[in-house]
Short mmCIF file of C-alpha atoms in Angstrom, two decimals:
data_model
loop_
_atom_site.label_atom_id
_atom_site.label_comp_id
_atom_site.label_asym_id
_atom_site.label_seq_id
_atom_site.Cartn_x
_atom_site.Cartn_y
_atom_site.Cartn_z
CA UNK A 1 114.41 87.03 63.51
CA UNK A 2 115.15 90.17 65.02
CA UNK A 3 113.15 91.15 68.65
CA UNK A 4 110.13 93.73 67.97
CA UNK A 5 109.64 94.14 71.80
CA UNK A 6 109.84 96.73 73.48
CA UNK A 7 113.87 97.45 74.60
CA UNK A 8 115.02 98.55 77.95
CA UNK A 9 116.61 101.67 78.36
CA UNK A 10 120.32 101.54 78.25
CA UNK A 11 121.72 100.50 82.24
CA UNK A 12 124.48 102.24 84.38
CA UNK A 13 128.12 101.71 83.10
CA UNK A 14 128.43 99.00 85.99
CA UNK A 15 130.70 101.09 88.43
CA UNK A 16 129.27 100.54 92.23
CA UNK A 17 126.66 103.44 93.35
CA UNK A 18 127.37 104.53 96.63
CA UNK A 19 123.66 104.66 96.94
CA UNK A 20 123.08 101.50 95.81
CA UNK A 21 120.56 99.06 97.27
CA UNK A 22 119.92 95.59 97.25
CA UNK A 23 116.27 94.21 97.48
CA UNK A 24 116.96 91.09 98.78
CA UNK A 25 114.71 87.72 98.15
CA UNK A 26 111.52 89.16 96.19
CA UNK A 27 108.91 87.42 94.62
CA UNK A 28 107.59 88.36 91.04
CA UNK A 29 104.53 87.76 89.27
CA UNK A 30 105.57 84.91 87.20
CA UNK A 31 107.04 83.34 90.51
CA UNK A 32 110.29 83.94 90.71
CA UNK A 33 112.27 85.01 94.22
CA UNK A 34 114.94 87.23 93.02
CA UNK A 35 117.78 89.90 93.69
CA UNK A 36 117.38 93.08 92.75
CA UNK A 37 120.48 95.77 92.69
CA UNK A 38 119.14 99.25 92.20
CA UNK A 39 121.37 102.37 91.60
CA UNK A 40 121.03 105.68 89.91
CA UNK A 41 117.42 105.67 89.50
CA UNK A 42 117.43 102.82 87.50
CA UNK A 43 117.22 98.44 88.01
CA UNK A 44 120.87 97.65 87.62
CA UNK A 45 120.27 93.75 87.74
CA UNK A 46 117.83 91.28 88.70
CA UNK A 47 119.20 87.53 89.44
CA UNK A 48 118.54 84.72 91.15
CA UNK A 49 118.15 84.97 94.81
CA UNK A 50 121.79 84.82 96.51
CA UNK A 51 123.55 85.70 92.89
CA UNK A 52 123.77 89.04 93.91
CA UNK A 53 124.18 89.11 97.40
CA UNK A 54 128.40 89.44 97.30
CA UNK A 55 127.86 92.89 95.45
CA UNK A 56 128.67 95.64 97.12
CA UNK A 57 126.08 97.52 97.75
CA UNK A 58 125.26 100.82 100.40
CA UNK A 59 122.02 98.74 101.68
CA UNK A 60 119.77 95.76 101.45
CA UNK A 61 115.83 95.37 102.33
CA UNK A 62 115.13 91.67 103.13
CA UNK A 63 111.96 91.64 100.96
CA UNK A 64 111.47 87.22 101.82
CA UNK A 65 107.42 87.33 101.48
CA UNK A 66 107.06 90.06 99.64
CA UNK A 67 105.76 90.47 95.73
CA UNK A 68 107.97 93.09 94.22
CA UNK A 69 105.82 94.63 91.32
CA UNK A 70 106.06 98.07 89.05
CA UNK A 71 105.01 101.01 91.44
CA UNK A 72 101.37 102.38 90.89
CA UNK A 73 100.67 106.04 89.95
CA UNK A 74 97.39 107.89 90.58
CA UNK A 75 96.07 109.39 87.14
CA UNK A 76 93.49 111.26 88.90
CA UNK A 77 93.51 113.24 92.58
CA UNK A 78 92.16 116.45 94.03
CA UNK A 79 94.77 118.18 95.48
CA UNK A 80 92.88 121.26 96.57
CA UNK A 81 90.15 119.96 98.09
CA UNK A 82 91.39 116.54 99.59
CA UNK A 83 91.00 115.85 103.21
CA UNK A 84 88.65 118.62 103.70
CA UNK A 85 85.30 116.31 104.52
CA UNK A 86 85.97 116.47 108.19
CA UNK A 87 86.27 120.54 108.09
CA UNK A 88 83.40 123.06 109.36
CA UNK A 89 82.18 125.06 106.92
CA UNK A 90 82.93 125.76 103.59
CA UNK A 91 86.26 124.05 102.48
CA UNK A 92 88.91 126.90 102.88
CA UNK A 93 90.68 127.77 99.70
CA UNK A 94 93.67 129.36 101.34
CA UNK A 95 96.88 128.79 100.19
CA UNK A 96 98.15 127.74 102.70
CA UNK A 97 95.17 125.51 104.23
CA UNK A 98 95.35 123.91 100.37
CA UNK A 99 99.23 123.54 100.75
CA UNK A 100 99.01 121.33 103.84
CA UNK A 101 95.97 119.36 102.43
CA UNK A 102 97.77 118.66 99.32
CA UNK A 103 101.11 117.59 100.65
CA UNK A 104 98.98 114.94 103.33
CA UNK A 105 97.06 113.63 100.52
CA UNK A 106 100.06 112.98 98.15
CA UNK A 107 102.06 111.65 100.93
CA UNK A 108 99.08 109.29 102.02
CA UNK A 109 98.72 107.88 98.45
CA UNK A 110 102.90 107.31 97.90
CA UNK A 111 102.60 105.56 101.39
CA UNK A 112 99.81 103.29 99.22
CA UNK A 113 102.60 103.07 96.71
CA UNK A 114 101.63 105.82 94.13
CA UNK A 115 104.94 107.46 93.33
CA UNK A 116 103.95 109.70 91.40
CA UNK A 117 100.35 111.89 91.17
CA UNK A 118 98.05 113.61 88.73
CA UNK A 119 96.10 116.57 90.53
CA UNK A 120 93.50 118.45 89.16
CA UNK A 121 92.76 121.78 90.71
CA UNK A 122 89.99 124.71 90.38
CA UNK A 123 91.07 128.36 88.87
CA UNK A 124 88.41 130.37 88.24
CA UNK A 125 86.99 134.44 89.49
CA UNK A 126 86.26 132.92 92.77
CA UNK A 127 89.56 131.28 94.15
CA UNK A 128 91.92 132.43 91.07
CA UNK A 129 95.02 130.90 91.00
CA UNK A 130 95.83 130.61 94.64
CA UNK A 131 94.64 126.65 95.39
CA UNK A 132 96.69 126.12 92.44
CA UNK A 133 100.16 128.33 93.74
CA UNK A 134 99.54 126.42 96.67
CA UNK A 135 99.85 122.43 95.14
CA UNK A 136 102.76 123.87 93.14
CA UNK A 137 103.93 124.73 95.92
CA UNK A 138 103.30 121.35 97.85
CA UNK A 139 105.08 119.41 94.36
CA UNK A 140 108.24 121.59 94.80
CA UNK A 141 108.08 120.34 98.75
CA UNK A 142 107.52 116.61 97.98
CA UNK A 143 110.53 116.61 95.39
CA UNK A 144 112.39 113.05 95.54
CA UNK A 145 109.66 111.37 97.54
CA UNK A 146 106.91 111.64 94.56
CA UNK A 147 106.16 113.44 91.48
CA UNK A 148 103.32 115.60 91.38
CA UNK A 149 102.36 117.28 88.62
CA UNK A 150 99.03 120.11 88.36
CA UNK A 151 96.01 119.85 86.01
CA UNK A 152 94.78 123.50 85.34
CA UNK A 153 90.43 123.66 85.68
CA UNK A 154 89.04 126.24 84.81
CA UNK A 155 85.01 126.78 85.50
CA UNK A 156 83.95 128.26 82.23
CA UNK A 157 85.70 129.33 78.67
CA UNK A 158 83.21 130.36 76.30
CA UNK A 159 80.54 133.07 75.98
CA UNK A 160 80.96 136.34 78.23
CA UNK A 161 82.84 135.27 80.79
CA UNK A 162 84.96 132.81 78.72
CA UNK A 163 88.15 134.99 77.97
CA UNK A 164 88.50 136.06 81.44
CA UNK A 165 89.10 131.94 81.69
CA UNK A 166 90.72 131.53 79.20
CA UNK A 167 93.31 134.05 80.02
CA UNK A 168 93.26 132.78 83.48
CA UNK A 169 94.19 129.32 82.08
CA UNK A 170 97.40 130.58 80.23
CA UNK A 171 98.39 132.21 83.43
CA UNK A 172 98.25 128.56 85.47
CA UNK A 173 100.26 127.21 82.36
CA UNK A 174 102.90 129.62 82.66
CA UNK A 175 102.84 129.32 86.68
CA UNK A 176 103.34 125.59 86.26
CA UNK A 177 100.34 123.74 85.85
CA UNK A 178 101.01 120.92 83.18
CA UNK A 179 98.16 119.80 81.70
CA UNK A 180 95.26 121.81 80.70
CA UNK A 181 92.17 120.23 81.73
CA UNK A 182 88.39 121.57 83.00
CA UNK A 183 84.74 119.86 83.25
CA UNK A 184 83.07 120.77 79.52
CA UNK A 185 79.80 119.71 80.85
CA UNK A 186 79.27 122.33 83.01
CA UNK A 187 80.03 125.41 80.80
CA UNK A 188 77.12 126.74 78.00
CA UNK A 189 79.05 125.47 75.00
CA UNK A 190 80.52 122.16 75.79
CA UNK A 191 81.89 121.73 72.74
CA UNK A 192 82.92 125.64 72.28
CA UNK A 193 84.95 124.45 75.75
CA UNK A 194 86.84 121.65 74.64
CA UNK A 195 88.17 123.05 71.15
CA UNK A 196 89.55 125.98 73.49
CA UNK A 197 91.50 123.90 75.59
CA UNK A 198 92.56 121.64 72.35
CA UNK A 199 93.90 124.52 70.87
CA UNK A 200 95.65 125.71 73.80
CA UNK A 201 97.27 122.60 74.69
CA UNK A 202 98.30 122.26 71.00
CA UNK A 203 99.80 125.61 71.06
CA UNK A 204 101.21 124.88 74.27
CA UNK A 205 102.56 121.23 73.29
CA UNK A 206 100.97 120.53 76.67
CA UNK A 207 98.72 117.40 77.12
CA UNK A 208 94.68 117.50 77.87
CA UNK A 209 92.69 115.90 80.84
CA UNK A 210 89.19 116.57 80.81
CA UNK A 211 86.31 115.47 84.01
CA UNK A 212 83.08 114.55 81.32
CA UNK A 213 80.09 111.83 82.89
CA UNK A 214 80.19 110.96 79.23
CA UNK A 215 76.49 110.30 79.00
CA UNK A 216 76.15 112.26 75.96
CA UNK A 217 76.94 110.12 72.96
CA UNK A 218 77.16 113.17 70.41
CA UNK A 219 78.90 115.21 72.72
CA UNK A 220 81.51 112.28 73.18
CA UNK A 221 81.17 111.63 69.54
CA UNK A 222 82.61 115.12 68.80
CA UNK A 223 85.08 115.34 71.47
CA UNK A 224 86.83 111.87 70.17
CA UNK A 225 86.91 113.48 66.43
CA UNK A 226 88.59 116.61 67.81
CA UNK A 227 90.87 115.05 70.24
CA UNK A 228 91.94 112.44 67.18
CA UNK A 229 96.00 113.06 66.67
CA UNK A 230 96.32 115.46 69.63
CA UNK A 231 99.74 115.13 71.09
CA UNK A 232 101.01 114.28 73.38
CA UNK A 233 97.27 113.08 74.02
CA UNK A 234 93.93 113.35 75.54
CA UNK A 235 92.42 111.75 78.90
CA UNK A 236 89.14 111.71 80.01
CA UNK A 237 87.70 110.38 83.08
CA UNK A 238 85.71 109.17 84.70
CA UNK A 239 83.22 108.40 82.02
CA UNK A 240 80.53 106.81 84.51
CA UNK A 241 77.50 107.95 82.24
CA UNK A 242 78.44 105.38 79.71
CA UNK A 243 77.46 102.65 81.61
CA UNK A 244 74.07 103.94 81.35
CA UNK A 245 74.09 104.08 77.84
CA UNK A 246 72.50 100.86 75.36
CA UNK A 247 75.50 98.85 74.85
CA UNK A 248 75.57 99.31 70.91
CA UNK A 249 76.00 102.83 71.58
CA UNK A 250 78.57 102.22 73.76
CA UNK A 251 80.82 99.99 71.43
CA UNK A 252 80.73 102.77 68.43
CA UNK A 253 81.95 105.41 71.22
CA UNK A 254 85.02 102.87 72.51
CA UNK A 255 85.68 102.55 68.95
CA UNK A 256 86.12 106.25 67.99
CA UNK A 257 87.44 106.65 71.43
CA UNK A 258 89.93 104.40 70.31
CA UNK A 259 90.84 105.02 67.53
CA UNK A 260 91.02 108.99 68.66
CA UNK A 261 94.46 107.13 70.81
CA UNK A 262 91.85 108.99 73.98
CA UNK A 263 92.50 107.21 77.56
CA UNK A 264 89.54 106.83 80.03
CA UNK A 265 90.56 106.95 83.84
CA UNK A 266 87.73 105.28 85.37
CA UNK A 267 87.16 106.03 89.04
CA UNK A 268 85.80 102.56 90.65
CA UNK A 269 86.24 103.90 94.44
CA UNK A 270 83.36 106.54 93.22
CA UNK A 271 82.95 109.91 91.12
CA UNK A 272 84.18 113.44 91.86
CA UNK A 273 82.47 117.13 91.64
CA UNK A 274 79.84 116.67 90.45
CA UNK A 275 80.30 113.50 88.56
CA UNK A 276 77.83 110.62 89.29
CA UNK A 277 78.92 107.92 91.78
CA UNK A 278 76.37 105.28 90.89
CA UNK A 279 79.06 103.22 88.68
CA UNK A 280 82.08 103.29 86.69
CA UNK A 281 83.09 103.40 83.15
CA UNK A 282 82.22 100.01 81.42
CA UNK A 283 85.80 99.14 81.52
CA UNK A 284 86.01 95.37 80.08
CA UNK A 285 84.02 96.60 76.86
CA UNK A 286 86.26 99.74 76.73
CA UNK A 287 89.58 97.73 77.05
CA UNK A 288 88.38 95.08 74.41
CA UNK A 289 87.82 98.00 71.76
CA UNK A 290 91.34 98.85 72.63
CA UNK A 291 90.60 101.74 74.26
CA UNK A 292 94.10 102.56 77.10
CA UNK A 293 91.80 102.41 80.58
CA UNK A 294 93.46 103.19 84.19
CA UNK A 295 92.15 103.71 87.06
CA UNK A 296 92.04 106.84 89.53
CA UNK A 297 91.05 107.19 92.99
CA UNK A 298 89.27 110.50 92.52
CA UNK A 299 88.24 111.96 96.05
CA UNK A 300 89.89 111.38 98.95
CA UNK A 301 88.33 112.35 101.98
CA UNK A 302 86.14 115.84 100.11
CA UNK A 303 82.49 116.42 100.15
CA UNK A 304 82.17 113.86 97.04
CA UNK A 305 83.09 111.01 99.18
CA UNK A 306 84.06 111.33 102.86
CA UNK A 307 85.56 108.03 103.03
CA UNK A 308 87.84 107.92 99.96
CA UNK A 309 91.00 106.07 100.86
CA UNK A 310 93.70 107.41 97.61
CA UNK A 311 94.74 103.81 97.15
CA UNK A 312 95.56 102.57 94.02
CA UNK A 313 95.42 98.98 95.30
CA UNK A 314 92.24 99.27 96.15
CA UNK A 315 91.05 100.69 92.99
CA UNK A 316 92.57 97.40 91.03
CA UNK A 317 90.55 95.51 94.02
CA UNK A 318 87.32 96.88 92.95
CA UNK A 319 87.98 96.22 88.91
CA UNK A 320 88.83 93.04 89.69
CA UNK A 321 86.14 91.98 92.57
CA UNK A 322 83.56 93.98 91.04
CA UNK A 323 83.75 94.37 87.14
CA UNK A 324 85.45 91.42 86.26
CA UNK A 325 89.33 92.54 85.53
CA UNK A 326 91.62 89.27 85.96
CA UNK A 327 93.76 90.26 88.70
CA UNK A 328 96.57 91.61 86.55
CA UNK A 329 94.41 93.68 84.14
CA UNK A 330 93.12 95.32 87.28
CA UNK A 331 97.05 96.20 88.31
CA UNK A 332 97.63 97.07 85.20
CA UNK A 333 94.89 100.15 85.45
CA UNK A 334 97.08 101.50 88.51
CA UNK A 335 100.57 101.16 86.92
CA UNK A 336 101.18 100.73 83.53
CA UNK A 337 98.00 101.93 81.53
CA UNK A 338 97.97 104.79 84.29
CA UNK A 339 101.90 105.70 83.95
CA UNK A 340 101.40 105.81 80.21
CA UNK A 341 98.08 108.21 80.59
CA UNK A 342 100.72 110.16 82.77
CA UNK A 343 103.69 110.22 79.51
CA UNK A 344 105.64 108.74 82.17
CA UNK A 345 108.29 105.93 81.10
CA UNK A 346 107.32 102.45 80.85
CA UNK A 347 108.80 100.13 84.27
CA UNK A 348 109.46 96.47 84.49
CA UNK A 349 110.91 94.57 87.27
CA UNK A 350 113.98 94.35 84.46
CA UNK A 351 117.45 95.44 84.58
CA UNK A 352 117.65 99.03 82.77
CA UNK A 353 114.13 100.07 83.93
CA UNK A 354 113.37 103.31 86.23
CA UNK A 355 113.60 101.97 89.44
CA UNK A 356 109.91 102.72 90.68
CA UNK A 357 108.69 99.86 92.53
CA UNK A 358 106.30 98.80 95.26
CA UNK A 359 106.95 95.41 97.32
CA UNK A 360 103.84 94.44 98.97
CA UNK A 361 103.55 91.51 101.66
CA UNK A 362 101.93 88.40 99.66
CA UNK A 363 102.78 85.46 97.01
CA UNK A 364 100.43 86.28 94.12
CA UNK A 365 98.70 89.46 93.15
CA UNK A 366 95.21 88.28 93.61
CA UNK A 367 96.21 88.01 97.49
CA UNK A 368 98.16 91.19 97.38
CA UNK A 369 95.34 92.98 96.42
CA UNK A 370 92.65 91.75 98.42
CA UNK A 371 95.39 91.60 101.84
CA UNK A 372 97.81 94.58 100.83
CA UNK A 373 98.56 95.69 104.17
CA UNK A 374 102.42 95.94 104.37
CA UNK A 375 103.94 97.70 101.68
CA UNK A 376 107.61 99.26 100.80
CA UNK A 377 107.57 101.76 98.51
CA UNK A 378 110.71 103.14 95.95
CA UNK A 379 111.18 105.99 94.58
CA UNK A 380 113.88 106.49 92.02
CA UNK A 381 115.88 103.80 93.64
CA UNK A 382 115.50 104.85 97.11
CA UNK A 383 112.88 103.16 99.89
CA UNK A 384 110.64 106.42 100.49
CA UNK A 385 107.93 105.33 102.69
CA UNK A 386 107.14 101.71 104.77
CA UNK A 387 103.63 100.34 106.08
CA UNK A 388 104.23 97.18 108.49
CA UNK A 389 100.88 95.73 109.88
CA UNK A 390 101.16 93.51 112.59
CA UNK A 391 98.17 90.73 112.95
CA UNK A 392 98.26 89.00 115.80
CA UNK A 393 95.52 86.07 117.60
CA UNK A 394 95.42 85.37 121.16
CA UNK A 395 96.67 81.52 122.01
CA UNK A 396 94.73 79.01 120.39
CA UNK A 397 95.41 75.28 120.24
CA UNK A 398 94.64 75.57 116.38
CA UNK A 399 96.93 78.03 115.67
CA UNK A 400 99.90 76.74 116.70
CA UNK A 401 98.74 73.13 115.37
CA UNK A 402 98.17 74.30 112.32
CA UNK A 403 101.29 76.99 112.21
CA UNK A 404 98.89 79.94 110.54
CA UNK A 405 101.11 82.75 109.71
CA UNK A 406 101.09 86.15 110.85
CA UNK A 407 100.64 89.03 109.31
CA UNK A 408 103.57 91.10 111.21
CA UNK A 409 106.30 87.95 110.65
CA UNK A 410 109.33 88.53 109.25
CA UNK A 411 108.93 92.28 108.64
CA UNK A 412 112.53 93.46 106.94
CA UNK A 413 114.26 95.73 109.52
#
C-alpha cells in the first residue's frame, strides 16, 4: 500500500559540506538520543547516537541533555513599536530609532528560538512609509541569522481618505512589505476595508493578515465568506472577542472559519493596539473545528504591554498551563501551525528537512517549556545564537546526598 504521508524533500547528494555540523547526543520527543549531521541548509541524517560520530564533519555541538525539536517562528510581532515602553514621550517613529528597535526585538526573539518573524507595521498620513523603510531595512541587516518578513497596515481604506491608503498600501508592496494586512475594525466600513485588501492581495498574489477582536459575529461571518479560496491565504489574529461570544455562536464561526482554510494567531501573552487583553481566542474549540491556530507573542515591551517577553516558548506555556493544550499541541502553535500561517516549509527532526531547529536544555517538552532556560538555536544549518543559564545552591547536605542537578551542568562548549 503505497505511503500517503507527507515526503521529505529530496537530501544533499552525500558529498561532505565543509560547513557541516554535527549535533551530537540529542534527545527527541518520542525519546530517542540521536546524531544529527546538518549541511547545506538542510538535515543530512539523523542516527543513533555514536553512528555518526566518524563522519567528517567542520563542527559538533555536544547537545547530551538537551531536547532537539523543530525551531519556533513568531506569526505575529511589532517591529516598529517594540521596545519602546521604557521611552519618554511619544514613541519616536524615526527611521532610524525604528531600525534599532526592530533589529533588538528580532534578535531577542531568535535568541528565544524564533528563526524566523512576522512584523506588522503602521503606514498611514502620519508616519508614511518610513517605520516601514526602516524594518526593511533591519530584515536586509539580520539576513542569515533570521527571516523577517513586513506586514503592510494601513489606518484607513475606504470613504474620503481611503485612496490616499490605498495607494499608500501599493507603495509598501512595491517597497517590500509582503503581506498586506491592517485593523478593519477601526476604519468606517469594515467590511468596505477588507474586500480592498482581498482584492489587492489577489492582484498582488500576496497573502493577507488582518488584527480583528473578532467580537462581531456578522462581521466575522462576512470576512470568512470573502476570504474563502484566497491564496495563498488569510490570517487573522488575535481573535480575543470570541471568547466572549455564547459558545453556539462560536462553533458556526470556527466552522466557516474553517472551512474559509482562515488561520487564527491567538496572542496568549496578551493583545496588541488596541486589541483587548482580557483573554485569548478560544483555541481548543477553534482547533477541534479544524480551524489552523498558532500562537504569536504580539507586544514586546510597547505601550500595550510593558512586560512582553517575544518568546514563543512561553506562549506554548500559557496554552498549555492555562487553556488546556497537551504540551505538544501548545508547541505545535509556535512551530508548525505558525510556520505554515507563515507559507514557510514544513520541518521535522528528519533527514531531508530545512535544518531550522532549536535544542533546549530538558528531557520532555512539558519540562522544556515550563524550565526553558538554555537554548541553542539553528538557522539554516548554522548555530546562530546560545542562552546558557547557570543555577547554582550554596552547600547543602541534601544536595549533594541526593545529587540534584544543576541547571549550568554540562553546558556544550
Amino acid at each position: 500500500m503505497p505511503d500517503s504521508r507527507p515526503q521529505p524533500p529530496p537530501s544533499s547528494s552525500g558529498q561532505t559540506d565543509p560547513a557541516a555540523l554535527l549535533l551530537c547526543g540529542a534527545r527527541l520527543t518520542d525519546g530517542r538520543t540521536v546524531d544529527v549531521r546538518l549541511g547545506g541548509g538542510r538535515i543530512e541524517a539523523v542516527g543513533t547516537a555514536g553512528s555518526l560520530a566518524t563522519d567528517a564533519v567542520g563542527a559538533r555541538v555536544d547537545l547530551a541533555g538537551y531536547l532537539l525539536l523543530p525551531a519556533p517562528v513568531e506569526p505575529h510581532a511589532h517591529g516598529d513599536t517594540a521596545l519602546s515602553a521604557d521611552g519618554a514621550g511619544p514613541v519616536s517613529c524615526g527611521a532610524p530609532e525604528v531600525q534599532r528597535r526592530a533589529t533588538e526585538a528580532a534578535l531577542l526573539q531568535l535568541g528565544h528560538g524564533a528563526t524566523a518573524l512576522r512584523a506588522h507595521v503602521h503606514v498611514s498620513d502620519v508616519q508614511g512609509l518610513d517605520a516601514l523603510r526602516a524594518v526593511l531595512q533591519a530584515q536586509r541587516s539580520l539576513h542569515g541569522l533570521t527571516e523577517l518578513s513586513a506586514v503592510a497596515m494601513p489606518r484607513v481604506l475606504t470613504g474620503a481618505a481611503g485612496a490616499d491608503g490605498v495607494a499608500m498600501l501599493r507603495d509598501a508592496l512595491k517597497m517590500g512589505a509582503a503581506v498586506v494586512g491592517g485593523c478593519p475594525d477601526a476604519d468606517p466600513d469594515p467590511t468596505g476595508y477588507v474586500e480592498t485588501v482581498l482584492e489587492l492581495a489577489a492582484e498582488q498574489g500576496c497573502p493577507v493578515d488582518l488584527h480583528t477582536d473578532g467580537d462581531d459575529p456578522a462581521r466575522l461571518a462576512r470576512l470568512a465568506a470573502m476570504a474563502g479560496g484566497l491564496r495563498p491565504g488569510v490570517t487573522l489574529g488575535p481573535c480575543g472577542g470570541l471568547r466572549r461570544l455564547p459558545a453556539e455562536v462560536v462553533a458556526r464561526l470556527a466552522d466557516q472559519l474553517a472551512a474559509a482554510g482562515v488561520t487564527v494567531v491567538c496572542l496568549p501573552q496578551g493583545g496588541c493596539g488596541g486589541a483587548d487583553r482580557s483573554g485569548t481566542a478560544p483555541v481548543r474549540l477553534l482547533r477541534s473545528a479544524g480551524v489552523r491556530v498558532a500562537a504569536g507573542s504580539g507586544a514586546l515591551r510597547d505601550v500595550s504591554n510593558p512586560v512582553g517577553r517575544g518568546d514563543p516558548l512561553e506562549a506554548a506555556y500559557l496554552l498549555a498551563s492555562r487553556y488546556g493544550l497537551r504540551p505538544e499541541d501548545a508547541y505545535d502553535a509556535v512551530s508548525a501551525a505558525a510556520r505554515a500561517a507563515l507559507g514557510l516549509p514544513e520541518v521535522r527532526v528528519e533527514a531531508g528537512f530545512p535544518a531550522e531547529l532549536l535544542a533546549v536544555r530538558g528531557d520532555r517538552l512539558a519540562g522544556a517549556l515550563s524550565l526553558a532556560y538554555s537554548r541553542i538555536v539553528v538557522h539554516q544549518g548554522r548555530v546562530v545564537a546560545r542562552t546558557s543559564a547557570v543555577r547554582e545552591y550554596c552547600n547543602s547536605a541534601a544536595a549533594v546526598a541526593l545529587d540534584l542537578p544543576r541547571q549550568g551542568r554540562g553546558e556544550p562548549s
